[in-house]
mmCIF file of C-alpha atoms and ligand atoms in Angstrom:
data_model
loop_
_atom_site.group_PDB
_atom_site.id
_atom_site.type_symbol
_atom_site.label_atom_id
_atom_site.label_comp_id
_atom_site.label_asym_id
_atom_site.label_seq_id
_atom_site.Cartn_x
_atom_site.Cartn_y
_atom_site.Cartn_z
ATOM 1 C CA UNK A 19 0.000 0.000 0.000
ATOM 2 C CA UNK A 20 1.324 3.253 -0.892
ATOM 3 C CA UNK A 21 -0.132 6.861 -0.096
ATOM 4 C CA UNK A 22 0.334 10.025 -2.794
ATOM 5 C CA UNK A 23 0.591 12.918 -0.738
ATOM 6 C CA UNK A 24 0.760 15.342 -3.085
ATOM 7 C CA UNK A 25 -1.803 14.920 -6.023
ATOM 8 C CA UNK A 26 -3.839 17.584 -7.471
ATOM 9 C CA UNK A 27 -6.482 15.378 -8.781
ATOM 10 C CA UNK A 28 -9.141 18.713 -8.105
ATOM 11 C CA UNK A 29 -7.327 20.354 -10.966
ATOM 12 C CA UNK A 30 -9.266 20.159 -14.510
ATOM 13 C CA UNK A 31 -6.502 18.057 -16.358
ATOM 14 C CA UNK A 32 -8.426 14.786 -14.484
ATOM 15 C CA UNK A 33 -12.270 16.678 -15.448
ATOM 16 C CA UNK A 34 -12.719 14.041 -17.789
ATOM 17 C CA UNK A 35 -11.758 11.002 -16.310
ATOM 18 C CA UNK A 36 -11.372 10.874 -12.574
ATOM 19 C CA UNK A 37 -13.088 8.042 -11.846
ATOM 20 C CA UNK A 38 -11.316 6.177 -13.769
ATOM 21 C CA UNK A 39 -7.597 8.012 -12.381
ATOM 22 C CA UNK A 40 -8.759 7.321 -8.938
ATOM 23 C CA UNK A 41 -9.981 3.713 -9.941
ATOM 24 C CA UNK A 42 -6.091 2.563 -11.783
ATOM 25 C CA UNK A 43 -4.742 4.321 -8.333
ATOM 26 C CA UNK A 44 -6.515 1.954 -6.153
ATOM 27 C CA UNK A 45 -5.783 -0.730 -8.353
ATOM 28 C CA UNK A 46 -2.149 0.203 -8.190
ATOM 29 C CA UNK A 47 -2.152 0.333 -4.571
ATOM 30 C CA UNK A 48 -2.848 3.908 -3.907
ATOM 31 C CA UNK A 49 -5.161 3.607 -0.951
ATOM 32 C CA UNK A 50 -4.527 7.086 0.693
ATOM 33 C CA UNK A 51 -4.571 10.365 -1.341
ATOM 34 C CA UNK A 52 -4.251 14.098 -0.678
ATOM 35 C CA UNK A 53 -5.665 16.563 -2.826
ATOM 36 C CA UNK A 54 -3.116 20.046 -2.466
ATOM 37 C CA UNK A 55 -4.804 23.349 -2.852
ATOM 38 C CA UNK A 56 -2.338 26.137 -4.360
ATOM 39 C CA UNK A 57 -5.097 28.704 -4.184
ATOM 40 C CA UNK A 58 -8.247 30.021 -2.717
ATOM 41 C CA UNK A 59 -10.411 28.679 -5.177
ATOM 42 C CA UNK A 60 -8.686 25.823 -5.908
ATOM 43 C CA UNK A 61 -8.256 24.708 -2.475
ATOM 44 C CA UNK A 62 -12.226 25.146 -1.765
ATOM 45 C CA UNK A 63 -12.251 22.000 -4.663
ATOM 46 C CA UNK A 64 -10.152 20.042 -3.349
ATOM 47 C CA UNK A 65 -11.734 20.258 0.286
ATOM 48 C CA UNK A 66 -15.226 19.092 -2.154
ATOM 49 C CA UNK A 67 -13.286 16.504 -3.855
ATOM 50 C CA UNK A 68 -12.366 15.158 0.149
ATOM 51 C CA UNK A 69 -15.883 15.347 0.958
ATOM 52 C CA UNK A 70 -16.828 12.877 -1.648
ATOM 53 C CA UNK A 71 -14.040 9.940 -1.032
ATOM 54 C CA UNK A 72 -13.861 8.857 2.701
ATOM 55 C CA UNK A 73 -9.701 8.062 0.824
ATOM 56 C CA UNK A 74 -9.257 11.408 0.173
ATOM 57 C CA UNK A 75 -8.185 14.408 2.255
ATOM 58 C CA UNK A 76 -7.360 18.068 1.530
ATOM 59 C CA UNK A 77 -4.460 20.403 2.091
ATOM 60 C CA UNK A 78 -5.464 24.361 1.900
ATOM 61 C CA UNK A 79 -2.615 26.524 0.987
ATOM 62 C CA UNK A 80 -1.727 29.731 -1.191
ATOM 63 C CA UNK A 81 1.626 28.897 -3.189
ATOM 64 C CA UNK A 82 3.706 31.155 -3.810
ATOM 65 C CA UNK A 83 3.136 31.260 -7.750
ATOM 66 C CA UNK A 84 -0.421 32.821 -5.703
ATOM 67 C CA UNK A 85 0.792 34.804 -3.125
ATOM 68 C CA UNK A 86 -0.028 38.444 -5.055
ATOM 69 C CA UNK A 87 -3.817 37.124 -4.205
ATOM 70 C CA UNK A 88 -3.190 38.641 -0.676
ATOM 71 C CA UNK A 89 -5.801 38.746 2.272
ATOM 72 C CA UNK A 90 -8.993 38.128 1.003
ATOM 73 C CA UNK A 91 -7.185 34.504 -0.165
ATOM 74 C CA UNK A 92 -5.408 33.945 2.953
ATOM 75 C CA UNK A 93 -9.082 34.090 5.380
ATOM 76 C CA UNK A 94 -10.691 31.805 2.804
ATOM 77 C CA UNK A 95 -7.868 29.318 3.169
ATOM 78 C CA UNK A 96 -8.443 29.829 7.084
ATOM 79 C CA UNK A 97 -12.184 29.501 6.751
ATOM 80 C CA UNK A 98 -11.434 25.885 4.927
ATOM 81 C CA UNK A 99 -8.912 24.690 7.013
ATOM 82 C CA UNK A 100 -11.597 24.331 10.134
ATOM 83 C CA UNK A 101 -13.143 21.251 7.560
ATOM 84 C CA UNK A 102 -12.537 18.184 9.139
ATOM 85 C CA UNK A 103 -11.334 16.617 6.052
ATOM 86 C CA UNK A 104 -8.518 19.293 5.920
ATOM 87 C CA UNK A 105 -5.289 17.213 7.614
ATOM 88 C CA UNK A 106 -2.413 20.065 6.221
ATOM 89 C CA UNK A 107 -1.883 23.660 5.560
ATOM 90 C CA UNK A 108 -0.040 24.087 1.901
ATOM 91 C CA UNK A 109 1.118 24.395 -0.315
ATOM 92 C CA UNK A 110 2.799 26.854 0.597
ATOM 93 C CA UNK A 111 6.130 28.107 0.325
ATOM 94 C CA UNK A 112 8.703 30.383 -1.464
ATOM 95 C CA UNK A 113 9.676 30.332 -5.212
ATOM 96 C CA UNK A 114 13.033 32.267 -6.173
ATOM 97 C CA UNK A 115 13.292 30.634 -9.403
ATOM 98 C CA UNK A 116 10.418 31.810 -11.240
ATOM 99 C CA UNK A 117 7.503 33.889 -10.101
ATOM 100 C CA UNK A 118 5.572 36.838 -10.667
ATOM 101 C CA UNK A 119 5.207 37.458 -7.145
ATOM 102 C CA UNK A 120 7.477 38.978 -4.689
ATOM 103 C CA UNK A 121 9.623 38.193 -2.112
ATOM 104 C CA UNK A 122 7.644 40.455 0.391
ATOM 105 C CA UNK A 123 4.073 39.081 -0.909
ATOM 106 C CA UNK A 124 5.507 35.358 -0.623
ATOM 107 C CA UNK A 125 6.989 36.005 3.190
ATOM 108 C CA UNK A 126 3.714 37.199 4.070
ATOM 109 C CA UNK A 127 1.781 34.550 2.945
ATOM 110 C CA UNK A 128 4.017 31.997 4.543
ATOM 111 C CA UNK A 129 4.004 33.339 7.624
ATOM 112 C CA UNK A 130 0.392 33.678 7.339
ATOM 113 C CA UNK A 131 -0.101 30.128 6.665
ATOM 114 C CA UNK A 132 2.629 29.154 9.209
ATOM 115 C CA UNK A 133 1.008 30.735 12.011
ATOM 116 C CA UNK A 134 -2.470 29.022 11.054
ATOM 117 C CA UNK A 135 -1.149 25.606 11.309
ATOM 118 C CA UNK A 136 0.278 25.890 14.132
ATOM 119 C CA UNK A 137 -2.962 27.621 15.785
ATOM 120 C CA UNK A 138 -5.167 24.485 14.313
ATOM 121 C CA UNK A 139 -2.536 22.048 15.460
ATOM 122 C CA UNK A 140 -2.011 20.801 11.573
ATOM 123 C CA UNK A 141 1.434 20.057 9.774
ATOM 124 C CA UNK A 142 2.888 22.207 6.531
ATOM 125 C CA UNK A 143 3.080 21.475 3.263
ATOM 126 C CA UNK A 144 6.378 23.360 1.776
ATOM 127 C CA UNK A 145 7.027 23.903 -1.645
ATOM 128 C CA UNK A 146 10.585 25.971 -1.609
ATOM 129 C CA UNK A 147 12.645 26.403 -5.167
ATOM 130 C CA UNK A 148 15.948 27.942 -4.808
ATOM 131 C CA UNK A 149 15.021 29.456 -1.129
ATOM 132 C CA UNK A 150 16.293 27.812 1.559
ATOM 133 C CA UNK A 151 18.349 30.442 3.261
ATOM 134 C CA UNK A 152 15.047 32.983 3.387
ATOM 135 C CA UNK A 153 12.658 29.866 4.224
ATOM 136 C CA UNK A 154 15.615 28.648 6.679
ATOM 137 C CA UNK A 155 15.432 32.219 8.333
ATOM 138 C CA UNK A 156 11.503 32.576 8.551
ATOM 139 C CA UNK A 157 10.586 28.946 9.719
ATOM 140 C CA UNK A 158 13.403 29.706 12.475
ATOM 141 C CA UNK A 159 11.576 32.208 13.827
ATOM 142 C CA UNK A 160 8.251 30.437 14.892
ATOM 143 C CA UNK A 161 8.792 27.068 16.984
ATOM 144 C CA UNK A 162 6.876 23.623 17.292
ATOM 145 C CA UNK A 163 6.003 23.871 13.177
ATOM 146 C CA UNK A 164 5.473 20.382 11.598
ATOM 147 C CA UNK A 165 5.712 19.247 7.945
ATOM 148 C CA UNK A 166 7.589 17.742 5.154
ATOM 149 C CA UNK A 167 9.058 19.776 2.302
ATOM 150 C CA UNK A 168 7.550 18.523 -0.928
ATOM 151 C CA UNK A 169 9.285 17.882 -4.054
ATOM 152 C CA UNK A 170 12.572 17.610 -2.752
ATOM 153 C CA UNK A 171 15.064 18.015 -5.146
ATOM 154 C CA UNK A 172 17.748 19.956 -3.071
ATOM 155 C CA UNK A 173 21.502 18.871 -2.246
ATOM 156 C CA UNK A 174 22.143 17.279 1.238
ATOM 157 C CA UNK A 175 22.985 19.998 2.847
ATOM 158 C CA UNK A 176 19.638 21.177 2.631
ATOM 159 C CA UNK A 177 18.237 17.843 3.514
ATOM 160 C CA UNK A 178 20.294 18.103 6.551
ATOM 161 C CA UNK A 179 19.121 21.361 7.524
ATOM 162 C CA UNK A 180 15.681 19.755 7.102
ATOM 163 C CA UNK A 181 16.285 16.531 9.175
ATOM 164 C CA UNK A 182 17.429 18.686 11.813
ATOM 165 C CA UNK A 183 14.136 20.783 12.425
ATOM 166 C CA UNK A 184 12.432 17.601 12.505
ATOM 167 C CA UNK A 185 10.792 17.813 8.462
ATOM 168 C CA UNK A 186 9.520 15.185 6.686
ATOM 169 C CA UNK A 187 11.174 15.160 3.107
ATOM 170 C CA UNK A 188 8.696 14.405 0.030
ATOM 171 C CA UNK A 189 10.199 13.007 -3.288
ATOM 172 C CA UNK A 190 8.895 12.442 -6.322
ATOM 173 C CA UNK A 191 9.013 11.776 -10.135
ATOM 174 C CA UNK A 192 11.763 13.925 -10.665
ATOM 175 C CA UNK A 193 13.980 10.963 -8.665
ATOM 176 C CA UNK A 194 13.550 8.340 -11.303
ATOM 177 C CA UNK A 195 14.654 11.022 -14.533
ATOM 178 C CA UNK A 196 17.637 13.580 -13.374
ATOM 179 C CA UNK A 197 20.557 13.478 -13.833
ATOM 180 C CA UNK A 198 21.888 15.553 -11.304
ATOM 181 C CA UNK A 199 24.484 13.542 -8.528
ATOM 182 C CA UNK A 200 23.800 15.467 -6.083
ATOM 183 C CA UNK A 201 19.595 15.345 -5.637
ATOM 184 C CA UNK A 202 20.502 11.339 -5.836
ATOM 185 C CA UNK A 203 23.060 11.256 -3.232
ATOM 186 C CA UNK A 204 19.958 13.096 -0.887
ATOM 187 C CA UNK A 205 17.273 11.149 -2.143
ATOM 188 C CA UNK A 206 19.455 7.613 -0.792
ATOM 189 C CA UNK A 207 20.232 9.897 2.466
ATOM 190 C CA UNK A 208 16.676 10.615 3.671
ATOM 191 C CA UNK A 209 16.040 8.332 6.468
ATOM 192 C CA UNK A 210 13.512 5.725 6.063
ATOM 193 C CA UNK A 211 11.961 7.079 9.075
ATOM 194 C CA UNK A 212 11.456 10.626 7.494
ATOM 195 C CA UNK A 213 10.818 9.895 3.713
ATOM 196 C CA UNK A 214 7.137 10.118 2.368
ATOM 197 C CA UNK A 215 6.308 9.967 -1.217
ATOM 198 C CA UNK A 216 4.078 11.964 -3.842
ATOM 199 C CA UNK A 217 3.388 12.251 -7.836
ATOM 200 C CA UNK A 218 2.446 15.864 -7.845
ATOM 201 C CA UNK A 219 0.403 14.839 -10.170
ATOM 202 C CA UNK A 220 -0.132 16.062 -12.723
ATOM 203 C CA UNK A 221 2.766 17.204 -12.909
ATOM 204 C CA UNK A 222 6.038 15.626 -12.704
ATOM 205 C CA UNK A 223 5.339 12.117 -14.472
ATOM 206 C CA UNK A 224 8.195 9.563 -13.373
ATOM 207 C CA UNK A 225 10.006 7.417 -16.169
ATOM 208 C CA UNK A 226 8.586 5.647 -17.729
ATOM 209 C CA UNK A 227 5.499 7.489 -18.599
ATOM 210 C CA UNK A 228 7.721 10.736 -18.151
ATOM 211 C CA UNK A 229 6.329 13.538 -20.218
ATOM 212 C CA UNK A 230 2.074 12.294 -20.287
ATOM 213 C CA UNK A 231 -0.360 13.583 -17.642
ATOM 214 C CA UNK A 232 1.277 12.526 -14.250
ATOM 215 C CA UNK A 233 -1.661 11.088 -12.046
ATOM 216 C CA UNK A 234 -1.809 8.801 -8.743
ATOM 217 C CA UNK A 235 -1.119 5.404 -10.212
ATOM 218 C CA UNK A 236 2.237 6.308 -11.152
ATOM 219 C CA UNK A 237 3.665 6.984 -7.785
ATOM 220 C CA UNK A 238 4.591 3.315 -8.200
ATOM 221 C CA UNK A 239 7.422 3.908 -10.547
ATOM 222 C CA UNK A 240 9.240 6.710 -8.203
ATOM 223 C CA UNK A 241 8.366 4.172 -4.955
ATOM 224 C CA UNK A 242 10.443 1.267 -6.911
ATOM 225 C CA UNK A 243 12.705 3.262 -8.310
ATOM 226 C CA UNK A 244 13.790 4.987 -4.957
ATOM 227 C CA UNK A 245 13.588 1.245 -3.355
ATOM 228 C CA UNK A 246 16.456 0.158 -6.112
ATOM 229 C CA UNK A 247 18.769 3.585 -5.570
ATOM 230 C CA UNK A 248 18.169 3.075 -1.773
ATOM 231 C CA UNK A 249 18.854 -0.553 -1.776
ATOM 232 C CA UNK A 250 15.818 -0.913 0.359
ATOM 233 C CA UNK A 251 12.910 -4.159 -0.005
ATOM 234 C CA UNK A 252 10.100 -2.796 -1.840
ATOM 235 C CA UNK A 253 8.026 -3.602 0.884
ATOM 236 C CA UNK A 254 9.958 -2.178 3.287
ATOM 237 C CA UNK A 255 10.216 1.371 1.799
ATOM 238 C CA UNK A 256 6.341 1.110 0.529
ATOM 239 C CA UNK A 257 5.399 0.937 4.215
ATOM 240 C CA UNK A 258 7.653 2.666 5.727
ATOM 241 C CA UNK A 259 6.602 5.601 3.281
ATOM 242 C CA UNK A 260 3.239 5.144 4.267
ATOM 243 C CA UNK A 261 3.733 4.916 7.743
ATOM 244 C CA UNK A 262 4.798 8.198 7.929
ATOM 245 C CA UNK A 263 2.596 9.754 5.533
ATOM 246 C CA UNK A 264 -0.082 8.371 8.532
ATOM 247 C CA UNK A 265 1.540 9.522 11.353
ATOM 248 C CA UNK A 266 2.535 13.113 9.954
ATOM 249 C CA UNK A 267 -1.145 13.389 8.307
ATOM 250 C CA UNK A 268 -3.009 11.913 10.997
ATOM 251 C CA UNK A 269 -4.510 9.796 8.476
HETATM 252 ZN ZN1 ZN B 12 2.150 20.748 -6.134
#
């Protein structure tokens, strides 16, 4: 059994057919799923989509592709995440590689969204590109926060940094097609203990479907691969990864 913890199956890409995406993902083995708001509106669908599927649960966030949406955005998300079927806050984040937003818009969402999970008691979602140092210095200054950072594609010494402030590290497709040493050498150094899996879906699609729609069923590919880099049993890193998705999810 295997949980995606980061699958946008709200989004319109799966309009069509998501019966039949959610029906290969049980097949598969996907028994768990969260659906990941990135925006007000957005994250009001995937809160419905929870509703429906007692398999499902939500995340409410503003990313930081978002963050310009300000305020009005920010008390929605708060409004949703008192929904029981809300287990996270997030995504949510900061994005120095490539956004319209700025730095001051994305720090104040952040913290916004920071200081509401802790208040409600719920773990983060993070999504930080090319940020560490500024995400390093904000989540420093609040203590007791909880979450993993999701699509981890960083060198060790951020997964270090991470490890040590008690995160949860999320990988994903990417794992299974770069080339780059050094996301590798983390992926094989996340503990067991701390490593949870996603597609973000549907983005992200792992090899060997790399470049279609990404969606749930897939997150089998990245769990095998990372099983053969890791030199871990399948089964062992399939419920390990679950196991933690449970316990950080409450799920
Ligand atoms: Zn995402």
């Amino acid at each position: 059994m295997l949980i995606d913890t980061h699958a946008h199956i709200h989004f319109d890409d799966f309009k069509d057919d998501l019966a039949d995406v959610l029906s290969r993902a049980r097949k598969a083995g996907v028994k768990k799923l969260l659906a990941v708001g990135v925006n007000d509106t957005d994250s009001e669908r995937a809160v419905a989509l929870a509703e429906e599927h007692d398999y499902i649960w939500a995340s409410v966030g503003l990313h930081p592709h978002d963050a310009d949406r300000g305020d009005r955005a920010l008390e929605k998300i708060k409004e949703l995440a008192k929904n029981p079927k809300v287990v996270a806050i997030g995504e949510c984040g900061l994005d120095q590689y490539k956004s319209d937003t700025t730095h001051a818009q994305q720090e104040y969402a952040i913290r916004y969204q920071i200081e509401l999970g802790l208040e409600l008691k719920r773990p983060m979602i993070f999504h930080v590109r090319e940020a560490f140092p500024d995400f390093w210095r904000i989540f420093d200054s609040y203590a007791g926060i909880k979450g993993v950072v999701h699509s981890f594609t960083a060198t060790d010494t951020e997964l270090q940094e991470a490890l040590e402030r008690g995160l949860y590290v999320a990988l994903n497709g990417i794992m299974t097609f770069t080339k780059n040493s050094d996301q590798l050498f983390a992926a094989k150094r996340v503990p067991q203990d701390r490593l949870i899996l996603e597609t973000d879906c549907p983005f992200l699609a792992p090899m060997p479907v790399r470049g279609r729609r990404n969606e749930p069923a897939n997150i089998v590919y990245t769990a095998e691969f990372l099983a053969g880099l890791r030199a871990e049993p399948k089964t062992e890193l399939f419920d390990a990864s679950t196991k933690n998705a449970e316990t950080l999810f409450g799920i």
